[in-house]
Short mmCIF file of C-alpha atoms in Angstrom, two decimals:
data_model
loop_
_atom_site.label_atom_id
_atom_site.label_comp_id
_atom_site.label_asym_id
_atom_site.label_seq_id
_atom_site.Cartn_x
_atom_site.Cartn_y
_atom_site.Cartn_z
CA MET A 1 28.23 -71.36 30.24
CA ASP A 2 25.30 -73.76 30.30
CA TYR A 3 26.29 -74.98 33.75
CA PHE A 4 26.71 -71.40 34.95
CA ALA A 5 23.20 -70.62 33.73
CA THR A 6 21.81 -73.55 35.72
CA ILE A 7 23.46 -72.59 39.02
CA LEU A 8 22.83 -68.86 38.74
CA PRO A 9 19.12 -68.81 39.74
CA PRO A 10 19.57 -70.53 43.15
CA LEU A 11 22.63 -68.38 43.86
CA LEU A 12 20.70 -65.23 43.01
CA LYS A 13 17.89 -66.36 45.28
CA GLY A 14 20.39 -66.95 48.07
CA SER A 15 21.88 -63.52 47.42
CA GLY A 16 18.42 -62.05 47.97
CA VAL A 17 18.30 -63.53 51.47
CA THR A 18 21.82 -62.28 52.17
CA LEU A 19 20.92 -58.76 51.05
CA GLN A 20 17.75 -58.76 53.14
CA VAL A 21 19.68 -59.66 56.28
CA PHE A 22 22.32 -57.03 55.49
CA LEU A 23 19.91 -54.19 54.71
CA ILE A 24 17.55 -54.79 57.62
CA THR A 25 20.46 -55.10 60.04
CA PHE A 26 22.12 -51.93 58.79
CA VAL A 27 18.92 -49.86 58.83
CA LEU A 28 18.07 -50.93 62.40
CA ALA A 29 21.54 -51.25 63.95
CA VAL A 30 22.88 -47.80 62.98
CA PRO A 31 20.21 -45.69 64.77
CA LEU A 32 20.19 -48.12 67.69
CA GLY A 33 23.97 -47.85 67.90
CA LEU A 34 23.73 -44.05 67.95
CA ALA A 35 21.14 -44.18 70.75
CA LEU A 36 23.33 -46.56 72.75
CA ALA A 37 26.35 -44.30 72.25
CA LEU A 38 24.44 -41.26 73.54
CA ILE A 39 23.31 -43.20 76.60
CA ARG A 40 26.84 -44.54 77.08
CA ILE A 41 28.30 -41.01 77.36
CA SER A 42 25.36 -39.54 79.27
CA ARG A 43 25.40 -38.44 82.90
CA PHE A 44 22.98 -41.17 83.91
CA ALA A 45 25.45 -43.49 85.61
CA LEU A 46 23.13 -46.49 85.92
CA LEU A 47 22.02 -46.42 82.28
CA SER A 48 25.58 -45.80 81.12
CA THR A 49 26.80 -48.80 83.12
CA LEU A 50 24.05 -51.04 81.74
CA VAL A 51 24.81 -50.03 78.16
CA ASN A 52 28.52 -50.53 78.76
CA GLY A 53 27.80 -54.04 80.03
CA TYR A 54 25.57 -54.74 77.04
CA ILE A 55 28.27 -53.62 74.61
CA TRP A 56 30.85 -55.74 76.44
CA LEU A 57 28.57 -58.79 76.23
CA MET A 58 27.75 -58.37 72.53
CA ARG A 59 31.33 -57.72 71.49
CA GLY A 60 32.77 -60.38 73.75
CA THR A 61 30.72 -63.33 72.51
CA PRO A 62 30.59 -64.79 68.98
CA LEU A 63 27.75 -63.70 66.72
CA MET A 64 27.07 -67.33 65.82
CA LEU A 65 26.61 -68.20 69.50
CA GLN A 66 24.20 -65.29 69.90
CA MET A 67 22.12 -66.52 66.95
CA LEU A 68 22.01 -70.05 68.33
CA PHE A 69 21.04 -68.74 71.77
CA ILE A 70 18.16 -66.64 70.40
CA TYR A 71 16.89 -69.45 68.19
CA PHE A 72 17.28 -72.42 70.53
CA ALA A 73 17.56 -71.13 74.10
CA LEU A 74 15.24 -68.12 74.13
CA PRO A 75 12.06 -70.26 74.22
CA PHE A 76 13.21 -71.87 77.49
CA ILE A 77 13.89 -68.64 79.39
CA PRO A 78 11.27 -68.06 82.12
CA VAL A 79 8.82 -65.20 81.56
CA ILE A 80 10.14 -64.50 78.05
CA GLY A 81 9.73 -67.93 76.48
CA VAL A 82 9.49 -66.62 72.91
CA ARG A 83 10.21 -68.89 69.95
CA LEU A 84 11.27 -66.96 66.88
CA PRO A 85 11.47 -68.36 63.34
CA ASP A 86 14.89 -68.55 61.71
CA PHE A 87 14.79 -65.23 59.82
CA PRO A 88 13.64 -63.06 62.77
CA SER A 89 16.16 -64.86 65.01
CA ALA A 90 18.96 -63.96 62.63
CA ILE A 91 17.80 -60.34 62.36
CA VAL A 92 17.54 -59.91 66.14
CA ALA A 93 20.99 -61.40 66.68
CA PHE A 94 22.59 -59.29 63.96
CA VAL A 95 20.94 -56.06 65.09
CA LEU A 96 21.86 -56.59 68.75
CA ASN A 97 25.43 -57.51 67.85
CA TYR A 98 26.15 -54.80 65.31
CA SER A 99 24.43 -52.04 67.27
CA ALA A 100 27.07 -52.63 69.95
CA TYR A 101 29.90 -52.19 67.44
CA PHE A 102 28.28 -49.15 65.87
CA ALA A 103 27.72 -47.69 69.34
CA GLU A 104 31.46 -47.76 70.04
CA ILE A 105 32.18 -46.14 66.70
CA PHE A 106 29.69 -43.35 67.41
CA ARG A 107 30.98 -42.94 70.97
CA ALA A 108 34.56 -42.51 69.79
CA GLY A 109 33.45 -40.03 67.16
CA ILE A 110 31.39 -37.95 69.59
CA GLN A 111 34.13 -37.87 72.20
CA SER A 112 36.64 -36.73 69.58
CA ILE A 113 34.81 -33.40 69.25
CA ASP A 114 36.50 -30.63 71.22
CA ARG A 115 34.67 -29.66 74.42
CA GLY A 116 34.96 -26.01 73.45
CA GLN A 117 32.32 -26.53 70.80
CA TYR A 118 29.83 -27.65 73.44
CA GLU A 119 30.62 -24.56 75.51
CA GLY A 120 30.29 -22.30 72.45
CA ALA A 121 26.90 -23.83 71.65
CA LYS A 122 25.79 -23.28 75.24
CA VAL A 123 26.77 -19.60 75.00
CA LEU A 124 24.65 -19.34 71.84
CA GLY A 125 21.68 -20.69 73.79
CA LEU A 126 21.50 -24.09 72.14
CA SER A 127 20.17 -27.00 74.14
CA TYR A 128 22.06 -30.28 74.36
CA PRO A 129 19.87 -32.01 71.72
CA GLN A 130 20.27 -29.01 69.40
CA THR A 131 24.03 -29.01 69.94
CA MET A 132 24.25 -32.69 69.09
CA ARG A 133 22.01 -32.39 66.02
CA ARG A 134 23.37 -29.17 64.53
CA ILE A 135 27.03 -29.09 65.58
CA VAL A 136 28.37 -32.37 66.88
CA LEU A 137 26.77 -35.12 64.77
CA PRO A 138 27.54 -33.51 61.36
CA GLN A 139 31.23 -33.50 62.34
CA VAL A 140 31.05 -36.98 63.81
CA LEU A 141 29.63 -38.37 60.57
CA LYS A 142 32.67 -37.56 58.46
CA ARG A 143 35.07 -38.73 61.19
CA ILE A 144 33.49 -42.16 61.57
CA LEU A 145 33.12 -42.98 57.87
CA PRO A 146 36.31 -45.13 57.66
CA PRO A 147 35.46 -47.37 60.66
CA MET A 148 31.80 -47.49 59.58
CA SER A 149 32.93 -48.62 56.14
CA ASN A 150 35.02 -51.43 57.63
CA GLU A 151 32.21 -52.57 59.93
CA THR A 152 29.63 -52.49 57.14
CA ILE A 153 31.81 -54.61 54.87
CA THR A 154 32.32 -57.04 57.74
CA LEU A 155 28.53 -57.19 58.10
CA VAL A 156 28.20 -58.33 54.48
CA LYS A 157 30.61 -61.19 55.10
CA ASP A 158 29.09 -62.09 58.47
CA THR A 159 25.72 -62.71 56.84
CA SER A 160 27.19 -66.06 55.76
CA LEU A 161 26.85 -67.17 59.40
CA ILE A 162 23.08 -67.52 59.04
CA TYR A 163 23.66 -70.93 57.46
CA VAL A 164 23.72 -72.34 61.02
CA LEU A 165 19.97 -71.64 61.16
CA ALA A 166 19.49 -73.57 57.89
CA MET A 167 18.54 -70.39 56.04
CA ASN A 168 18.98 -70.55 52.29
CA ASP A 169 21.43 -67.68 51.93
CA LEU A 170 24.11 -67.30 49.26
CA LEU A 171 26.70 -69.51 50.98
CA ARG A 172 24.23 -72.28 51.81
CA ALA A 173 22.94 -72.28 48.24
CA ALA A 174 26.48 -72.55 46.90
CA ARG A 175 27.38 -75.33 49.32
CA GLY A 176 24.27 -77.30 48.37
CA ILE A 177 25.22 -77.16 44.69
CA VAL A 178 28.81 -78.16 45.47
CA GLN A 179 27.64 -81.21 47.42
CA ARG A 180 25.26 -82.13 44.62
CA ASP A 181 27.55 -81.63 41.61
CA PHE A 182 31.00 -82.24 43.18
CA THR A 183 32.46 -79.03 41.75
CA THR A 184 33.82 -75.92 43.44
CA MET A 185 32.53 -73.55 40.75
CA PRO A 186 29.52 -72.43 42.87
CA PHE A 187 31.94 -71.30 45.60
CA VAL A 188 33.83 -69.22 43.02
CA VAL A 189 30.60 -67.62 41.85
CA ALA A 190 29.50 -66.98 45.44
CA ALA A 191 32.86 -65.35 46.16
CA ALA A 192 32.34 -63.12 43.12
CA PHE A 193 28.92 -62.11 44.48
CA TYR A 194 30.39 -61.18 47.88
CA LEU A 195 33.23 -59.26 46.20
CA PHE A 196 30.73 -57.33 44.09
CA MET A 197 28.66 -56.37 47.13
CA THR A 198 31.72 -55.21 49.07
CA LEU A 199 32.96 -53.33 45.98
CA VAL A 200 29.70 -51.38 45.78
CA LEU A 201 29.88 -50.53 49.50
CA THR A 202 33.55 -49.55 49.29
CA TYR A 203 32.83 -47.27 46.35
CA GLY A 204 29.88 -45.69 48.14
CA PHE A 205 31.83 -44.97 51.32
CA GLN A 206 34.79 -43.61 49.35
CA ARG A 207 32.45 -41.20 47.59
CA LEU A 208 31.08 -40.07 50.95
CA GLU A 209 34.60 -39.59 52.33
CA LYS A 210 35.57 -37.46 49.33
CA LYS A 211 32.36 -35.45 49.64
CA TYR A 212 32.95 -34.58 53.28
CA ALA A 213 36.68 -34.05 52.73
CA VAL A 214 35.81 -31.05 50.55
CA TYR A 215 34.73 -29.17 53.65
CA ASP A 216 38.11 -29.74 55.30
CA GLU A 217 40.05 -27.94 52.57
#
């Protein structure tokens, strides 16, 4: 127990960094993903094609490579030439990557709504934005909860990738203690932290699924 007490503070500090990356990414990537999905299914062919290409690029390349590109290569791109610190680089990479995945989840949910509901809304005099906000999106929300839950849990685990930018997250803190003390106990504790975070998310999404399932009865 004494050893556990000594390794807990740095692991908690690393967990704080992990949670920051997770929360900021989730808060920014979800609305951006919804916006991308709406553009993706819009009648503006050029914008739809550009968004489709963006989604293909983000989903087709590793997140770690995207982080390394933003951190190391972005400063050398003509015109842009921006050098970002490690934390903003990680956030930008995560938001760009996960917004693409969330966009596909939203797109599938929106396109699963029967076209007759759009026509009924048009007869009632609702505009397209009103139809999306009042009729379509509330139904989409409950349909996409399972894939959103899976993607959000994956996001928690993917935060461990920020170690490549030498950020002191939970995994890096655990690895540093392991290399110092020659014991795998910090990895066990780190695993317990990740399991706890995913447990909380799983419970939260299950509660949401049960809540919205009431309206299907």
